PDB file of C-alpha atoms and ligand atoms in Angstrom:
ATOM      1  CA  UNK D   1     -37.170 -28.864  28.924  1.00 55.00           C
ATOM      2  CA  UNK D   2     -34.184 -31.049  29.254  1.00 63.00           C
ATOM      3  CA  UNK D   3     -35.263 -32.545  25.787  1.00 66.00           C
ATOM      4  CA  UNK D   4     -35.100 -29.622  24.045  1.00 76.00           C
ATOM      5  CA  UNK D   5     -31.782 -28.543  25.373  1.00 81.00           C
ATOM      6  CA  UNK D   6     -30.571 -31.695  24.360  1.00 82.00           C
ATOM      7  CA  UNK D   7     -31.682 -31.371  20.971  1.00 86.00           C
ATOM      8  CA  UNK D   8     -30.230 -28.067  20.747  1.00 87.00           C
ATOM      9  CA  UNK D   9     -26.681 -28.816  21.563  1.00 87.00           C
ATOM     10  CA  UNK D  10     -26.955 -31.843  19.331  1.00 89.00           C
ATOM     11  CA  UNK D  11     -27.751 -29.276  16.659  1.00 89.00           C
ATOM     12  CA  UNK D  12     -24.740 -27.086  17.596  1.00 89.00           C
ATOM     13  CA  UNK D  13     -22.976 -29.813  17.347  1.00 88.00           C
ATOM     14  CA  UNK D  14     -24.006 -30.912  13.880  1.00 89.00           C
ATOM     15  CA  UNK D  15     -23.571 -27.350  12.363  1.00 89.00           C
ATOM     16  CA  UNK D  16     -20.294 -27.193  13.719  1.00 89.00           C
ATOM     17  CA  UNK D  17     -19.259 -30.886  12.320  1.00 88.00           C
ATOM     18  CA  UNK D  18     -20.692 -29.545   8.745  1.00 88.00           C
ATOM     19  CA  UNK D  19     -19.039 -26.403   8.736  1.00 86.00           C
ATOM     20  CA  UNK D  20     -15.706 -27.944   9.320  1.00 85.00           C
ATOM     21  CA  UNK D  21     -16.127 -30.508   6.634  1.00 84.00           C
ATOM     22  CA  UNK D  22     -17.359 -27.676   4.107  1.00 81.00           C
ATOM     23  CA  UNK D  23     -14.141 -25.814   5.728  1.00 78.00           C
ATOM     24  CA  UNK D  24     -11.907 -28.524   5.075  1.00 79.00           C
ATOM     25  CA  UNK D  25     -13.160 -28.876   1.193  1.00 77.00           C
ATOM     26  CA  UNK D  26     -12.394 -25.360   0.446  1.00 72.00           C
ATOM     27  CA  UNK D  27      -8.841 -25.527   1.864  1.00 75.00           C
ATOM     28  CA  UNK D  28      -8.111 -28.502  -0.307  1.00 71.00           C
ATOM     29  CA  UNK D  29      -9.161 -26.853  -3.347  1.00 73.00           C
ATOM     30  CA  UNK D  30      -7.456 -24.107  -2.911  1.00 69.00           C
ATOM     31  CA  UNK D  31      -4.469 -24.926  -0.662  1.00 70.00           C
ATOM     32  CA  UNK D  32      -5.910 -21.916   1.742  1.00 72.00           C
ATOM     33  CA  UNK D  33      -7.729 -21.884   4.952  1.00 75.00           C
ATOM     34  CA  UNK D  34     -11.038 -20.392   4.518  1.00 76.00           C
ATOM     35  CA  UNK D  35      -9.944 -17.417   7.175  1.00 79.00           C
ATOM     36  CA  UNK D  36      -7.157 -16.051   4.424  1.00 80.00           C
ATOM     37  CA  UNK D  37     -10.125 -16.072   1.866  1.00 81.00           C
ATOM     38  CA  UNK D  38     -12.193 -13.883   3.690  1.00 84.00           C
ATOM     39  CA  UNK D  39      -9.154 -11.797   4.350  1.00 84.00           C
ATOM     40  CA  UNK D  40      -7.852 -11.344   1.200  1.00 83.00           C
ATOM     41  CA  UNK D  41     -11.322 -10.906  -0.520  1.00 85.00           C
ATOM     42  CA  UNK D  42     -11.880  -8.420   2.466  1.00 86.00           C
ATOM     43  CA  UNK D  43      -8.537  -6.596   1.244  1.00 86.00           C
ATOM     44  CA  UNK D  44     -10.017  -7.045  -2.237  1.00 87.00           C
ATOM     45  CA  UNK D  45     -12.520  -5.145  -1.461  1.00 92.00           C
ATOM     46  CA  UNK D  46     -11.233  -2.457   0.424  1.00 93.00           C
ATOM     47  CA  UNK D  47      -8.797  -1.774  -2.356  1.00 93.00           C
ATOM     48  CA  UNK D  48     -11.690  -1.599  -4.745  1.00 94.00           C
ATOM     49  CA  UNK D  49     -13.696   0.939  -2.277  1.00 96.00           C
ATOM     50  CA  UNK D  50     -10.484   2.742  -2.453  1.00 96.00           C
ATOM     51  CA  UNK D  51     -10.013   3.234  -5.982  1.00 95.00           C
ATOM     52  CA  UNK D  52     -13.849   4.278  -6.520  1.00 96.00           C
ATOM     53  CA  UNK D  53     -13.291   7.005  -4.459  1.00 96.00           C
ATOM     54  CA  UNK D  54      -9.445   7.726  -6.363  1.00 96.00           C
ATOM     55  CA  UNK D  55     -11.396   7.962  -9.613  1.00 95.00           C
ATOM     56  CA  UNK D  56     -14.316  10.414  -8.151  1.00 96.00           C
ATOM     57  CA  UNK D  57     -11.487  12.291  -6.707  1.00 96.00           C
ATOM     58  CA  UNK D  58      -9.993  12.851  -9.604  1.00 95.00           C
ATOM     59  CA  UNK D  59     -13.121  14.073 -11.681  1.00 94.00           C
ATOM     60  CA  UNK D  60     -13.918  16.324  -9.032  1.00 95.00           C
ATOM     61  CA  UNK D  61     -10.761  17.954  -8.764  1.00 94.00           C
ATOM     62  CA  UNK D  62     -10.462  17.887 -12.459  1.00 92.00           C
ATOM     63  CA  UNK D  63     -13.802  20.467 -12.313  1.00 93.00           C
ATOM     64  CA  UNK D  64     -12.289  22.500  -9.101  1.00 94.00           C
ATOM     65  CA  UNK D  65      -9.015  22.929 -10.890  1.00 91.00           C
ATOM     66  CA  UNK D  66     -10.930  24.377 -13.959  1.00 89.00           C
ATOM     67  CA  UNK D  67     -12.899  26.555 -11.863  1.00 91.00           C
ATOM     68  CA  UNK D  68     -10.025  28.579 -10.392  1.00 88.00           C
ATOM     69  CA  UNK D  69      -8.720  31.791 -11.474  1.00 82.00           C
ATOM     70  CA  UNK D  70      -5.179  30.786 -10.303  1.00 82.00           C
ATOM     71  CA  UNK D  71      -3.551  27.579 -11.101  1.00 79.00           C
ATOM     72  CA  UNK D  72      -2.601  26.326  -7.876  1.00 83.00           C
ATOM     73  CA  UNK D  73       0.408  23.924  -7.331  1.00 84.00           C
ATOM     74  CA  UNK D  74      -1.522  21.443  -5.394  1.00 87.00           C
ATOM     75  CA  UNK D  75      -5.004  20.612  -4.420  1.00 92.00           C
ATOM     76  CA  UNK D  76      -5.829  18.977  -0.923  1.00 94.00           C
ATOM     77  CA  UNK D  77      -8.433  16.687  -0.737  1.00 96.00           C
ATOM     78  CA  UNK D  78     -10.144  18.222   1.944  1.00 95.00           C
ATOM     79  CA  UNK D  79      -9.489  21.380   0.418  1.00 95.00           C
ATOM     80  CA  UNK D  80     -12.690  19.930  -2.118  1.00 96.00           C
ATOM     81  CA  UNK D  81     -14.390  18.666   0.782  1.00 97.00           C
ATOM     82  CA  UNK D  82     -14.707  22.266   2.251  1.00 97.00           C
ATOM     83  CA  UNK D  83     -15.724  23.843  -1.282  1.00 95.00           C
ATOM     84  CA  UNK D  84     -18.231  21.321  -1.668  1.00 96.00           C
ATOM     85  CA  UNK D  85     -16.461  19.731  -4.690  1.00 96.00           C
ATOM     86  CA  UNK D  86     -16.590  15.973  -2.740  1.00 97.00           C
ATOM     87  CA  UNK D  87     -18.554  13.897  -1.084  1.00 97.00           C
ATOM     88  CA  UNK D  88     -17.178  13.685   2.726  1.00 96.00           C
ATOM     89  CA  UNK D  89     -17.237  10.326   2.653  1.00 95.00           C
ATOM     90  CA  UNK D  90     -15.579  10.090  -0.603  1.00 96.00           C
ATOM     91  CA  UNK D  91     -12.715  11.824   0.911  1.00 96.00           C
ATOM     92  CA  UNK D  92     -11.773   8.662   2.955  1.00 96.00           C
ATOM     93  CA  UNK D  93      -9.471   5.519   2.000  1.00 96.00           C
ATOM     94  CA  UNK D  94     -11.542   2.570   3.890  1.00 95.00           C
ATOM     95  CA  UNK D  95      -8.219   1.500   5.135  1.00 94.00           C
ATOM     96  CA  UNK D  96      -7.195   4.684   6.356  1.00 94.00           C
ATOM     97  CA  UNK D  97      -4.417   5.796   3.439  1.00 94.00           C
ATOM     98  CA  UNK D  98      -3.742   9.489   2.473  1.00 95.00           C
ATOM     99  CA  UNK D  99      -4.403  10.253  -0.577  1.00 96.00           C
ATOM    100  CA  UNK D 100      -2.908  12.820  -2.487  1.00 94.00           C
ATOM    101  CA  UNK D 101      -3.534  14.939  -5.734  1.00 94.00           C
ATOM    102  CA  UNK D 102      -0.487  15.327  -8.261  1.00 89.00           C
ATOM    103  CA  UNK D 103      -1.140  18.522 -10.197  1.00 90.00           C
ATOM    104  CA  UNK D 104       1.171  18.817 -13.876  1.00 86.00           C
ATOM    105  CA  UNK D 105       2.358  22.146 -12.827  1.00 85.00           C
ATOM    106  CA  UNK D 106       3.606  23.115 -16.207  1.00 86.00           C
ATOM    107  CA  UNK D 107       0.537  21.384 -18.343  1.00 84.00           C
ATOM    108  CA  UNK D 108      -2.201  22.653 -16.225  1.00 86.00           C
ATOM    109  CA  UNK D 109      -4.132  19.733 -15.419  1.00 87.00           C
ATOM    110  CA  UNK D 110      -3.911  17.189 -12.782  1.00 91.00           C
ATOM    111  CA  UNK D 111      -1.731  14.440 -12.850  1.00 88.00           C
ATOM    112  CA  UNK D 112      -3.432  11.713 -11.141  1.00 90.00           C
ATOM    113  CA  UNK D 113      -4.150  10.797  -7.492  1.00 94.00           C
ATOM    114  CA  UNK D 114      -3.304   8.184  -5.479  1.00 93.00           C
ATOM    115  CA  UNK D 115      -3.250   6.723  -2.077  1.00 94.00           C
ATOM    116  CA  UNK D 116      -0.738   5.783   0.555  1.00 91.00           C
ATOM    117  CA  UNK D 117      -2.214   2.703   1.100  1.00 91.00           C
ATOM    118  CA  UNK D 118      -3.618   1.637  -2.266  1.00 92.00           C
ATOM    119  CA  UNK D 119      -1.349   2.927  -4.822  1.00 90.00           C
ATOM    120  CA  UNK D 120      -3.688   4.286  -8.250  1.00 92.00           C
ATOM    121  CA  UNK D 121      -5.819   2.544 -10.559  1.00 91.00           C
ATOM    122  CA  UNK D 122      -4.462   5.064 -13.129  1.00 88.00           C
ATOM    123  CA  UNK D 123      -2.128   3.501 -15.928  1.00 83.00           C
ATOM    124  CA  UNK D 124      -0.341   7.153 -15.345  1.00 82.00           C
ATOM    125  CA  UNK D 125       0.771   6.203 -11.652  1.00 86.00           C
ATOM    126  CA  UNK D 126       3.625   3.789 -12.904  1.00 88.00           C
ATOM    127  CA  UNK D 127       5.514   6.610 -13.704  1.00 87.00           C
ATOM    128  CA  UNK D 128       4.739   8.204 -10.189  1.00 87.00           C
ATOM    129  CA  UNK D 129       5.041   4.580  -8.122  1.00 90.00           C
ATOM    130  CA  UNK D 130       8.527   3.886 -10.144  1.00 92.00           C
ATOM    131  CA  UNK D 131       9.916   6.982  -8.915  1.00 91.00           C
ATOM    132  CA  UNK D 132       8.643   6.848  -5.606  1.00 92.00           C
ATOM    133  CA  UNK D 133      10.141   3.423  -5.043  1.00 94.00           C
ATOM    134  CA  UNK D 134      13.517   4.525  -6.493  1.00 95.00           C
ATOM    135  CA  UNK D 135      13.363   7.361  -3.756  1.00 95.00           C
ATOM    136  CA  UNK D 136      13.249   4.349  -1.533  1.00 94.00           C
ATOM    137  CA  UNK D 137      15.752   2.193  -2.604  1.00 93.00           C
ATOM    138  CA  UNK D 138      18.077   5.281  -2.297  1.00 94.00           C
ATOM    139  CA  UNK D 139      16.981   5.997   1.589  1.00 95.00           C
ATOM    140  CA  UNK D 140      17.647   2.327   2.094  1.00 92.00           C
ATOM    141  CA  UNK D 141      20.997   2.650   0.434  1.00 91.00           C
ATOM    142  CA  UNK D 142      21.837   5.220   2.277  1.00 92.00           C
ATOM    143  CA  UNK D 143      20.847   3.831   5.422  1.00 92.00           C
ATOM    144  CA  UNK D 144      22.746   0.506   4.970  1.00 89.00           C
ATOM    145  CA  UNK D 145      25.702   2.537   4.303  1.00 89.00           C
ATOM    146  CA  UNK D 146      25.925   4.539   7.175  1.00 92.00           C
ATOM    147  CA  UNK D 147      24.446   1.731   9.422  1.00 91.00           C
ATOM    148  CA  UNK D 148      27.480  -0.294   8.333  1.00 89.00           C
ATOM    149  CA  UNK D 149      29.809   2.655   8.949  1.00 91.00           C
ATOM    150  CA  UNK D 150      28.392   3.525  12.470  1.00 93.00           C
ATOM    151  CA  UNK D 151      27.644   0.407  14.047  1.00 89.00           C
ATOM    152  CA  UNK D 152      30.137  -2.721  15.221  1.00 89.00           C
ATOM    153  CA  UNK D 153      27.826  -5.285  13.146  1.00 86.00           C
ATOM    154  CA  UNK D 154      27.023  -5.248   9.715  1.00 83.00           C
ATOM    155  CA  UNK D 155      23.330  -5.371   8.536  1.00 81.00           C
ATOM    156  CA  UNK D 156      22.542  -8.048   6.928  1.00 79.00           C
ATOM    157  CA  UNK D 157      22.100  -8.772   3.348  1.00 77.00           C
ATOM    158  CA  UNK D 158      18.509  -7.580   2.855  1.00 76.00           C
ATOM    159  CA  UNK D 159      16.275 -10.806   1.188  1.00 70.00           C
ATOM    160  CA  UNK D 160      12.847 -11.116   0.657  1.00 59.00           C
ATOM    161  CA  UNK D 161      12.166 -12.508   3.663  1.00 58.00           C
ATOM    162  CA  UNK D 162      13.878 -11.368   6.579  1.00 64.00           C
ATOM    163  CA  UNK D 163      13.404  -7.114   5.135  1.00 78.00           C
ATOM    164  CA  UNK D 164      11.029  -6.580   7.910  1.00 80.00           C
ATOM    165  CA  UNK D 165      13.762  -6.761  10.648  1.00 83.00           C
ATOM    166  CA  UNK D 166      16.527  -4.974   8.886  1.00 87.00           C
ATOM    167  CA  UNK D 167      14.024  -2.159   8.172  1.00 90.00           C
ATOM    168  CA  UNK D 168      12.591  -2.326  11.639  1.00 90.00           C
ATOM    169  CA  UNK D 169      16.558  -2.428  13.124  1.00 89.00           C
ATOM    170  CA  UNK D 170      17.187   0.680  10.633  1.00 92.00           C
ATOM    171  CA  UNK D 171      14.137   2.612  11.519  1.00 93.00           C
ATOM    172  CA  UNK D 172      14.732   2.176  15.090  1.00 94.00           C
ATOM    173  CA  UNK D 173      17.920   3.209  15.159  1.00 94.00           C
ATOM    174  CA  UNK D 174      16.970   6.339  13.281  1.00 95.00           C
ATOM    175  CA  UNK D 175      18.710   5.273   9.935  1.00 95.00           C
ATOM    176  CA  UNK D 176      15.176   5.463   7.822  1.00 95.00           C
ATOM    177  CA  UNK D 177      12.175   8.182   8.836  1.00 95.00           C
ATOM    178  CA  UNK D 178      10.149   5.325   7.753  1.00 92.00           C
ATOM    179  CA  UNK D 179       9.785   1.439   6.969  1.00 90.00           C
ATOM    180  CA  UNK D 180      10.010   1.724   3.267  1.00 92.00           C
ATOM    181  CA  UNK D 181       7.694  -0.034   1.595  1.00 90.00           C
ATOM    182  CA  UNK D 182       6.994  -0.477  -2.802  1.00 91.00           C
ATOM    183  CA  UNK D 183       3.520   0.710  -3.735  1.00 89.00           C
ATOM    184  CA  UNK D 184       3.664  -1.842  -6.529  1.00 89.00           C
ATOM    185  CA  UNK D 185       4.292  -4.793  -3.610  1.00 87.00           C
ATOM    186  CA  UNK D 186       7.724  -5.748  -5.196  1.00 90.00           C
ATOM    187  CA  UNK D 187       9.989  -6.428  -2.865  1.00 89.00           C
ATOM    188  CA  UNK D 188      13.408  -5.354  -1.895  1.00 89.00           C
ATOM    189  CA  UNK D 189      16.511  -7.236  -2.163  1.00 86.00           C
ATOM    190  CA  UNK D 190      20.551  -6.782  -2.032  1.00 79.00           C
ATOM    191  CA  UNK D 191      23.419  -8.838  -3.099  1.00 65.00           C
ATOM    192  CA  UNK D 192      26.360  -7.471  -0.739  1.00 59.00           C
ATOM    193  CA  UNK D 193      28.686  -8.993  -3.726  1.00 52.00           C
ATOM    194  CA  UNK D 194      27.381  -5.844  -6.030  1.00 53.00           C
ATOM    195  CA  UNK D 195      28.430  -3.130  -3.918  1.00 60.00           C
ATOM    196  CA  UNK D 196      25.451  -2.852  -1.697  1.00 70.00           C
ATOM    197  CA  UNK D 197      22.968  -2.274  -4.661  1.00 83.00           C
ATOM    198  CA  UNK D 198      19.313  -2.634  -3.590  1.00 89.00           C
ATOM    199  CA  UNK D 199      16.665  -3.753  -6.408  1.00 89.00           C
ATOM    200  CA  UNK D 200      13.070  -3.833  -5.889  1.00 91.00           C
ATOM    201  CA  UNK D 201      11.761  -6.730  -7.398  1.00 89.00           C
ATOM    202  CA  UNK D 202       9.099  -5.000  -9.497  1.00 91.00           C
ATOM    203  CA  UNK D 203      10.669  -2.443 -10.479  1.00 92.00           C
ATOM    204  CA  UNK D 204      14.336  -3.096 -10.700  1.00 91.00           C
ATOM    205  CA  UNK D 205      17.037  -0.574  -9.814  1.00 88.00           C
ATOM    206  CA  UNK D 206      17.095   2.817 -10.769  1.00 86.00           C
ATOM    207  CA  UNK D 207      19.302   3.480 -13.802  1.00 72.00           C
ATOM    208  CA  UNK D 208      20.851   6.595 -12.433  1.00 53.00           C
ATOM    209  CA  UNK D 209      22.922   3.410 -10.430  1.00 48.00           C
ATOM    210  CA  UNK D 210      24.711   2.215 -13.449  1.00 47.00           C
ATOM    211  CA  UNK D 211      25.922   5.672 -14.647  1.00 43.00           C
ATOM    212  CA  UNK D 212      27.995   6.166 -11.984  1.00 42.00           C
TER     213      UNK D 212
HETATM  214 ZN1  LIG V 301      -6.649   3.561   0.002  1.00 86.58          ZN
HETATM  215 ZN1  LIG V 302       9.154  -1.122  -6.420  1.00 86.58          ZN
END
């Protein structure tokens, strides 16, 4: 009996030494711990579940927007959940985004869909994530400017590294309804020097800006 517990610690222990060795080899080729693999091939994934079910979503509501008598201005997705249009479990973003249906009102047909979480693996939801984060670089303006105007201290210059705090520190004090984020991950950045203009770093800064 002792034997055998012996032996199977010493086997723990061998697994353990090999694993960290193996461990150690795949952070060296790739200059990343083998915990943000698995994360971001996790992420990876979910983002692929995601726009599987942005694609069937969009067939589907192609077929219930055909089917009705009267154009409607939007579609819900549970709205083709309840008709029997979708799968429930289609319905769902894995990492628990919204997703929403953007009908061409004036076209008749729908747009494309897209989630909060995920963006849209349509090549038509640049147009939509462009304007989307130009409506955010003009809350964020807006913010900073009254911010500045209200408060003793300044915020400061936003970078790409420290956003998180002035967003949280603008959200908080009620200056954004939200922490503004780009669905196309660029990032958002300031140079107090130009007026207070904020750029995302994708998608640059809206052109409206320069007009005026
Ligand atoms: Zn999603
Ligand atoms: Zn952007």
């Amino acid at each position: 009996m002792q034997i055998k517990k012996k032996h199977i610690i010493q086997g723990l222990i061998e697994v353990f030494i090999i694993l960290t060795i193996i461990s150690t080899f795949i952070y060296m080729a790739n200059g990343e711990s083998i915990f943000v693999i698995i994360k971001k091939s996790r992420k990876y994934k979910t983002k692929k579940e995601c726009h599987s079910n942005i694609s069937e979503i969009y067939s589907r509501a192609e077929i219930y927007y055909m089917d009705l008598k009267e154009m409607p201005k939007e579609i819900e997705v549970e709205e083709l959940v309840n008709k029997g249009y979708l799968e429930k479990k289609r319905s769902k973003c894995p990492s628990k985004g919204t997703y929403s249906i953007e009908i061409n009102v004036e076209k008749k047909y729908v747009d494309t869909v897209w989630c909060s979480e995920h963006a849209s693996p349509f090549d038509r939801w640049s147009v939509k994530e462009k304007e989307l984060c130009f409506s955010n670089i003009d809350a964020i303006e807006k913010a900073i400017e009254l911010y500045n105007k209200e408060q003793k201290e300044k915020i400061p210059p936003l970078a790409h590294y420290n956003n998180t705090s002035v967003f949280t520190e603008l959200y908080q004090k009620g200056y954004l309804t939200e922490i503004p984020r780009c669905l196309g991950n660029g990032e958002y950045s300031n140079i107090l020097s130009e007026n207070n203009t904020v750029k995302c770093s994708k998608h640059g800064e809206p052109s409206a800006k320069t007009n005026d």
